[in-house]
Short mmCIF file of C-alpha atoms and ligand atoms in Angstrom, two decimals:
data_model
loop_
_atom_site.label_atom_id
_atom_site.label_comp_id
_atom_site.label_asym_id
_atom_site.label_seq_id
_atom_site.Cartn_x
_atom_site.Cartn_y
_atom_site.Cartn_z
CA MET A 18 97.04 81.98 133.06
CA ASP A 19 99.91 80.28 131.12
CA ALA A 20 98.47 77.06 129.61
CA SER A 21 101.72 75.14 130.61
CA LEU A 22 101.09 76.03 134.33
CA ASN A 23 97.41 75.30 134.00
CA ARG A 24 98.15 71.69 133.29
CA PHE A 25 99.42 71.10 136.87
CA LEU A 26 96.26 72.48 138.36
CA LEU A 27 93.60 70.12 139.75
CA GLU A 28 90.50 71.08 137.75
CA ILE A 29 87.21 70.96 139.76
CA ASP A 30 83.87 70.87 138.21
CA GLN A 31 80.59 71.28 140.24
CA ILE A 32 77.42 69.37 139.38
CA SER A 33 74.12 70.37 140.94
CA ILE A 34 72.03 67.25 141.65
CA LEU A 35 68.69 66.42 143.40
CA ASN A 36 67.41 69.30 145.47
CA ASP A 37 70.52 70.84 146.92
CA ASN A 38 73.42 68.22 146.66
CA TYR A 39 76.67 69.01 144.84
CA VAL A 40 78.86 66.39 143.27
CA TYR A 41 82.45 67.41 142.40
CA LEU A 42 84.35 66.15 139.55
CA LEU A 43 88.10 66.36 139.89
CA HIS A 44 90.34 66.08 137.00
CA ASP A 45 94.21 65.68 136.75
CA HIS A 46 95.37 66.88 133.27
CA ILE A 47 98.63 65.07 133.59
CA THR A 48 97.34 61.50 134.12
CA ASN A 49 93.73 62.01 133.08
CA ALA A 50 92.61 60.72 136.35
CA THR A 51 89.05 61.78 137.11
CA CYS A 52 87.20 61.45 140.41
CA ALA A 53 83.57 62.01 141.44
CA ILE A 54 83.17 62.97 145.06
CA ASP A 55 79.93 61.88 146.72
CA PRO A 56 77.91 60.84 143.72
CA SER A 57 74.32 60.67 144.83
CA VAL A 58 73.31 59.27 141.41
CA ALA A 59 75.43 57.91 138.49
CA GLU A 60 73.75 59.18 135.32
CA PRO A 61 74.19 62.89 135.38
CA VAL A 62 77.70 62.40 136.80
CA LEU A 63 78.65 60.14 134.02
CA GLN A 64 77.03 62.53 131.48
CA ARG A 65 79.01 65.51 132.74
CA ALA A 66 82.29 63.61 132.61
CA ALA A 67 81.62 62.53 129.15
CA ALA A 68 80.75 66.11 128.18
CA ARG A 69 84.18 67.07 129.47
CA GLY A 70 85.84 64.25 127.59
CA TRP A 71 86.86 62.75 130.95
CA THR A 72 86.47 59.04 132.02
CA LEU A 73 85.90 58.43 135.68
CA THR A 74 88.72 56.52 137.47
CA HIS A 75 87.82 57.18 141.07
CA VAL A 76 84.86 57.70 143.36
CA PHE A 77 85.60 59.33 146.75
CA ASN A 78 82.90 59.05 149.47
CA THR A 79 82.89 61.17 152.66
CA HIS A 80 80.18 59.30 154.41
CA HIS A 81 77.63 56.52 153.89
CA HIS A 82 74.39 58.58 153.35
CA TRP A 83 72.58 57.62 150.21
CA ASP A 84 72.66 61.14 148.75
CA HIS A 85 76.51 60.73 148.75
CA THR A 86 76.84 57.09 147.61
CA GLY A 87 73.81 56.24 145.55
CA GLY A 88 75.82 56.50 142.35
CA ASN A 89 78.80 54.38 143.41
CA LYS A 90 77.65 51.17 141.78
CA GLY A 91 76.35 52.68 138.57
CA ILE A 92 79.67 54.60 138.03
CA LYS A 93 81.74 51.59 138.93
CA HIS A 94 79.78 49.51 136.55
CA ALA A 95 80.00 51.91 133.71
CA THR A 96 83.76 52.84 134.08
CA GLY A 97 85.41 50.41 136.54
CA ALA A 98 86.30 53.36 138.72
CA VAL A 99 87.91 52.51 142.12
CA VAL A 100 85.53 53.45 144.96
CA ILE A 101 87.37 54.95 148.09
CA GLY A 102 86.10 55.70 151.50
CA ALA A 103 86.43 55.26 155.26
CA SER A 104 87.39 51.80 156.27
CA ALA A 105 85.21 52.26 159.37
CA ASP A 106 82.17 52.35 157.01
CA ALA A 107 83.26 49.32 154.94
CA GLY A 108 79.87 47.65 155.68
CA ARG A 109 77.83 50.50 154.51
CA LEU A 110 79.57 52.22 151.51
CA PRO A 111 78.32 50.54 148.33
CA ALA A 112 81.08 48.82 146.12
CA LEU A 113 83.91 50.05 148.31
CA ASP A 114 87.36 49.09 147.10
CA ILE A 115 89.80 50.89 149.32
CA GLY A 116 89.21 51.77 152.91
CA LEU A 117 91.03 54.72 154.47
CA LYS A 118 91.59 56.01 157.99
CA ASP A 119 92.62 59.27 159.62
CA GLY A 120 95.93 60.53 158.54
CA ASP A 121 96.16 58.31 155.41
CA THR A 122 97.38 59.95 152.11
CA ILE A 123 95.69 59.00 148.95
CA GLU A 124 97.19 59.60 145.57
CA PHE A 125 95.01 60.95 142.90
CA GLY A 126 96.84 61.31 139.46
CA SER A 127 99.59 63.71 140.39
CA HIS A 128 97.80 65.16 143.36
CA LYS A 129 97.67 64.02 147.00
CA ALA A 130 94.77 64.18 149.41
CA THR A 131 95.03 63.77 153.18
CA VAL A 132 92.31 61.85 154.98
CA LEU A 133 90.83 63.60 158.04
CA ALA A 134 88.42 61.63 160.27
CA VAL A 135 85.62 64.18 161.15
CA PRO A 136 82.91 62.06 163.10
CA GLY A 137 79.73 63.82 164.15
CA HIS A 138 77.30 63.99 161.28
CA THR A 139 78.02 60.18 160.97
CA SER A 140 80.42 58.14 163.04
CA GLY A 141 82.66 57.16 160.01
CA HIS A 142 82.69 60.60 158.30
CA ILE A 143 85.89 61.59 156.55
CA ALA A 144 87.08 64.78 154.77
CA PHE A 145 89.54 64.86 151.86
CA TRP A 146 92.09 67.78 151.96
CA PHE A 147 94.29 68.48 149.09
CA PRO A 148 97.07 70.69 150.66
CA SER A 149 98.98 71.64 147.47
CA ASP A 150 95.67 72.57 145.80
CA SER A 151 94.22 74.41 148.85
CA ALA A 152 90.99 72.41 148.47
CA LEU A 153 88.99 70.71 151.09
CA PHE A 154 86.00 68.30 150.55
CA PRO A 155 84.28 68.13 153.90
CA GLY A 156 81.04 66.31 152.92
CA ASP A 157 78.29 67.05 155.38
CA THR A 158 80.64 68.08 158.20
CA LEU A 159 81.12 71.72 157.24
CA PHE A 160 78.80 73.77 155.25
CA SER A 161 79.14 77.44 154.42
CA VAL A 162 77.98 79.29 157.67
CA GLY A 163 76.81 75.95 158.90
CA CYS A 164 77.58 72.42 159.77
CA GLY A 165 75.95 68.97 159.46
CA ARG A 166 73.23 67.64 161.80
CA LEU A 167 74.38 65.25 164.48
CA PHE A 168 72.88 61.98 163.32
CA GLU A 169 75.47 59.51 164.85
CA GLY A 170 77.85 61.66 166.90
CA THR A 171 77.97 63.78 169.99
CA PRO A 172 78.42 67.46 170.14
CA ALA A 173 81.94 66.88 171.54
CA GLN A 174 82.93 64.85 168.58
CA MET A 175 81.46 67.38 165.98
CA TRP A 176 83.07 70.29 167.75
CA HIS A 177 86.45 68.45 167.81
CA SER A 178 86.06 67.70 164.09
CA LEU A 179 85.23 71.25 163.17
CA GLN A 180 88.20 72.42 165.20
CA ARG A 181 90.40 70.19 163.05
CA LEU A 182 89.02 71.72 159.86
CA ARG A 183 89.40 75.17 161.37
CA CYS A 184 93.14 74.56 161.71
CA LEU A 185 93.57 74.42 158.00
CA PRO A 186 94.95 77.54 156.11
CA ASP A 187 92.73 80.43 155.45
CA SER A 188 93.24 80.14 151.72
CA THR A 189 91.63 76.77 151.72
CA ARG A 190 88.59 76.58 149.30
CA VAL A 191 85.80 74.55 150.90
CA TYR A 192 83.81 72.36 148.61
CA CYS A 193 80.69 71.49 150.66
CA ALA A 194 78.24 68.91 149.57
CA HIS A 195 74.99 70.85 149.91
CA GLU A 196 73.60 74.29 148.88
CA TYR A 197 72.27 75.25 152.30
CA THR A 198 74.04 78.64 152.60
CA LEU A 199 71.06 80.98 152.49
CA ALA A 200 69.17 79.22 155.30
CA ASN A 201 72.54 78.95 157.23
CA VAL A 202 73.24 82.63 156.79
CA ASN A 203 69.74 83.64 157.91
CA PHE A 204 70.10 81.55 161.20
CA ALA A 205 73.63 83.14 161.77
CA CYS A 206 72.33 86.56 161.33
CA SER A 207 69.65 85.81 164.08
CA LEU A 208 72.64 85.22 166.46
CA GLU A 209 74.99 88.01 165.30
CA LYS A 210 73.47 91.26 163.92
CA GLU A 211 76.72 93.21 164.27
CA ASN A 212 78.93 90.93 162.26
CA ARG A 213 79.77 92.93 159.08
CA ALA A 214 81.45 90.03 157.22
CA LEU A 215 78.35 87.94 157.81
CA GLN A 216 76.10 90.83 156.57
CA ARG A 217 78.17 91.03 153.40
CA ARG A 218 77.88 87.25 152.82
CA LEU A 219 74.06 87.63 153.24
CA GLN A 220 73.85 90.16 150.50
CA ASP A 221 76.16 88.12 148.21
CA VAL A 222 74.25 84.83 148.86
CA LYS A 223 70.83 86.47 148.33
CA LYS A 224 72.09 87.75 144.89
CA LEU A 225 73.43 84.50 143.98
CA ARG A 226 70.47 82.45 144.84
CA ALA A 227 67.98 84.84 143.21
CA THR A 228 69.47 83.51 139.91
CA LYS A 229 70.04 79.96 141.26
CA GLN A 230 73.80 80.34 141.23
CA SER A 231 75.99 78.33 143.45
CA THR A 232 77.47 79.95 146.75
CA LEU A 233 80.27 77.47 146.79
CA PRO A 234 83.23 76.89 147.14
CA THR A 235 83.64 79.06 150.10
CA LEU A 236 86.92 80.33 151.57
CA LEU A 237 88.00 78.82 154.93
CA GLY A 238 89.37 82.13 156.16
CA GLU A 239 86.11 83.72 155.62
CA GLU A 240 84.14 80.90 157.33
CA LYS A 241 86.39 81.37 160.39
CA ALA A 242 84.91 84.89 160.68
CA ILE A 243 81.21 84.18 159.95
CA ASN A 244 80.36 80.47 160.62
CA PRO A 245 78.96 80.24 164.25
CA PHE A 246 79.77 76.59 164.38
CA LEU A 247 83.40 77.28 163.95
CA ARG A 248 83.30 79.89 166.78
CA ALA A 249 81.71 78.15 169.84
CA ASP A 250 84.63 79.37 171.70
CA SER A 251 84.12 83.09 170.88
CA PRO A 252 82.65 85.32 173.51
CA ILE A 253 80.29 86.88 170.98
CA LEU A 254 78.72 83.50 170.25
CA GLN A 255 78.77 82.51 173.93
CA SER A 256 76.77 85.55 174.91
CA ALA A 257 74.50 85.31 171.76
CA VAL A 258 73.19 81.88 173.18
CA GLY A 259 73.21 82.99 176.74
CA LEU A 260 76.13 80.81 177.89
CA VAL A 261 78.93 83.36 178.81
CA ASN A 262 82.17 81.78 179.96
CA SER A 263 80.88 78.18 179.14
CA ASP A 264 82.47 75.10 177.74
CA PRO A 265 82.68 75.45 173.95
CA VAL A 266 81.09 72.00 173.59
CA GLN A 267 78.02 73.23 175.53
CA VAL A 268 77.95 76.30 173.36
CA PHE A 269 78.28 74.35 170.15
CA ALA A 270 75.47 72.06 171.28
CA MET A 271 73.25 74.87 172.03
CA ILE A 272 73.88 76.60 168.62
CA ARG A 273 73.24 73.33 166.89
CA ARG A 274 70.05 72.78 168.79
CA ARG A 275 68.83 76.19 167.93
CA LYS A 276 69.56 75.72 164.36
CA ASP A 277 67.66 72.42 164.40
CA LEU A 278 64.66 74.39 165.59
CA PHE A 279 65.05 77.52 163.44
ZN1 ZN B 15 74.73 63.24 155.08
FE1 FE B 16 74.06 64.93 152.52
#
């Protein structure tokens, strides 16, 4: 690509941390703004930023769990980065500077993100969507071929949240916070043996994980065809869990329960 065009792209770097967490580094080449999304720990994130020649200016949190916020204080202490997260979770996001609510727009260098409230995994969970960059950071709400567990929300809330994400454009790249894809695809295949797109994803994911490669980001358009948690209103999934013509909330709750026990 033409280097002068490249300058305007949001550069996204993926850091694999702990067992299966991903922290994302976002860099804006025009202003040098650099952001860490959901830093579970500070040191490896600071090291990667330094290796890239970047200095962290922002931390974004999708929710309060320690594996998404454990590095907030260390990064802020080392760099003075501004910590941004849901105002609803002001009491439990370490070192929070700026609180956001649903529909807010946040400027990051020359880029803009829209905040989407997506309760279910936790009550204050938010997602960051960069429409012009076709990038979504859903935290633990949406995984490739999966979704987060319901720790603080109801199935109705989570289904509503996932429907909001499902409305975003097919071309959206989804930067999930965990490498859970292989287990998720195995579960999804137990529900749907005839889904050819799902079978293709299974083969790709097996190959990638055999060499410890990342399966993310994933494409939202593809998730809409293979992720059972985005399709609780589809007759195929309804019949797979024995709930034909049922309320999608009930179907979603049943798929979630079966995954919890899988
Ligand atoms: Zn979580
Ligand atoms: Fe997590």
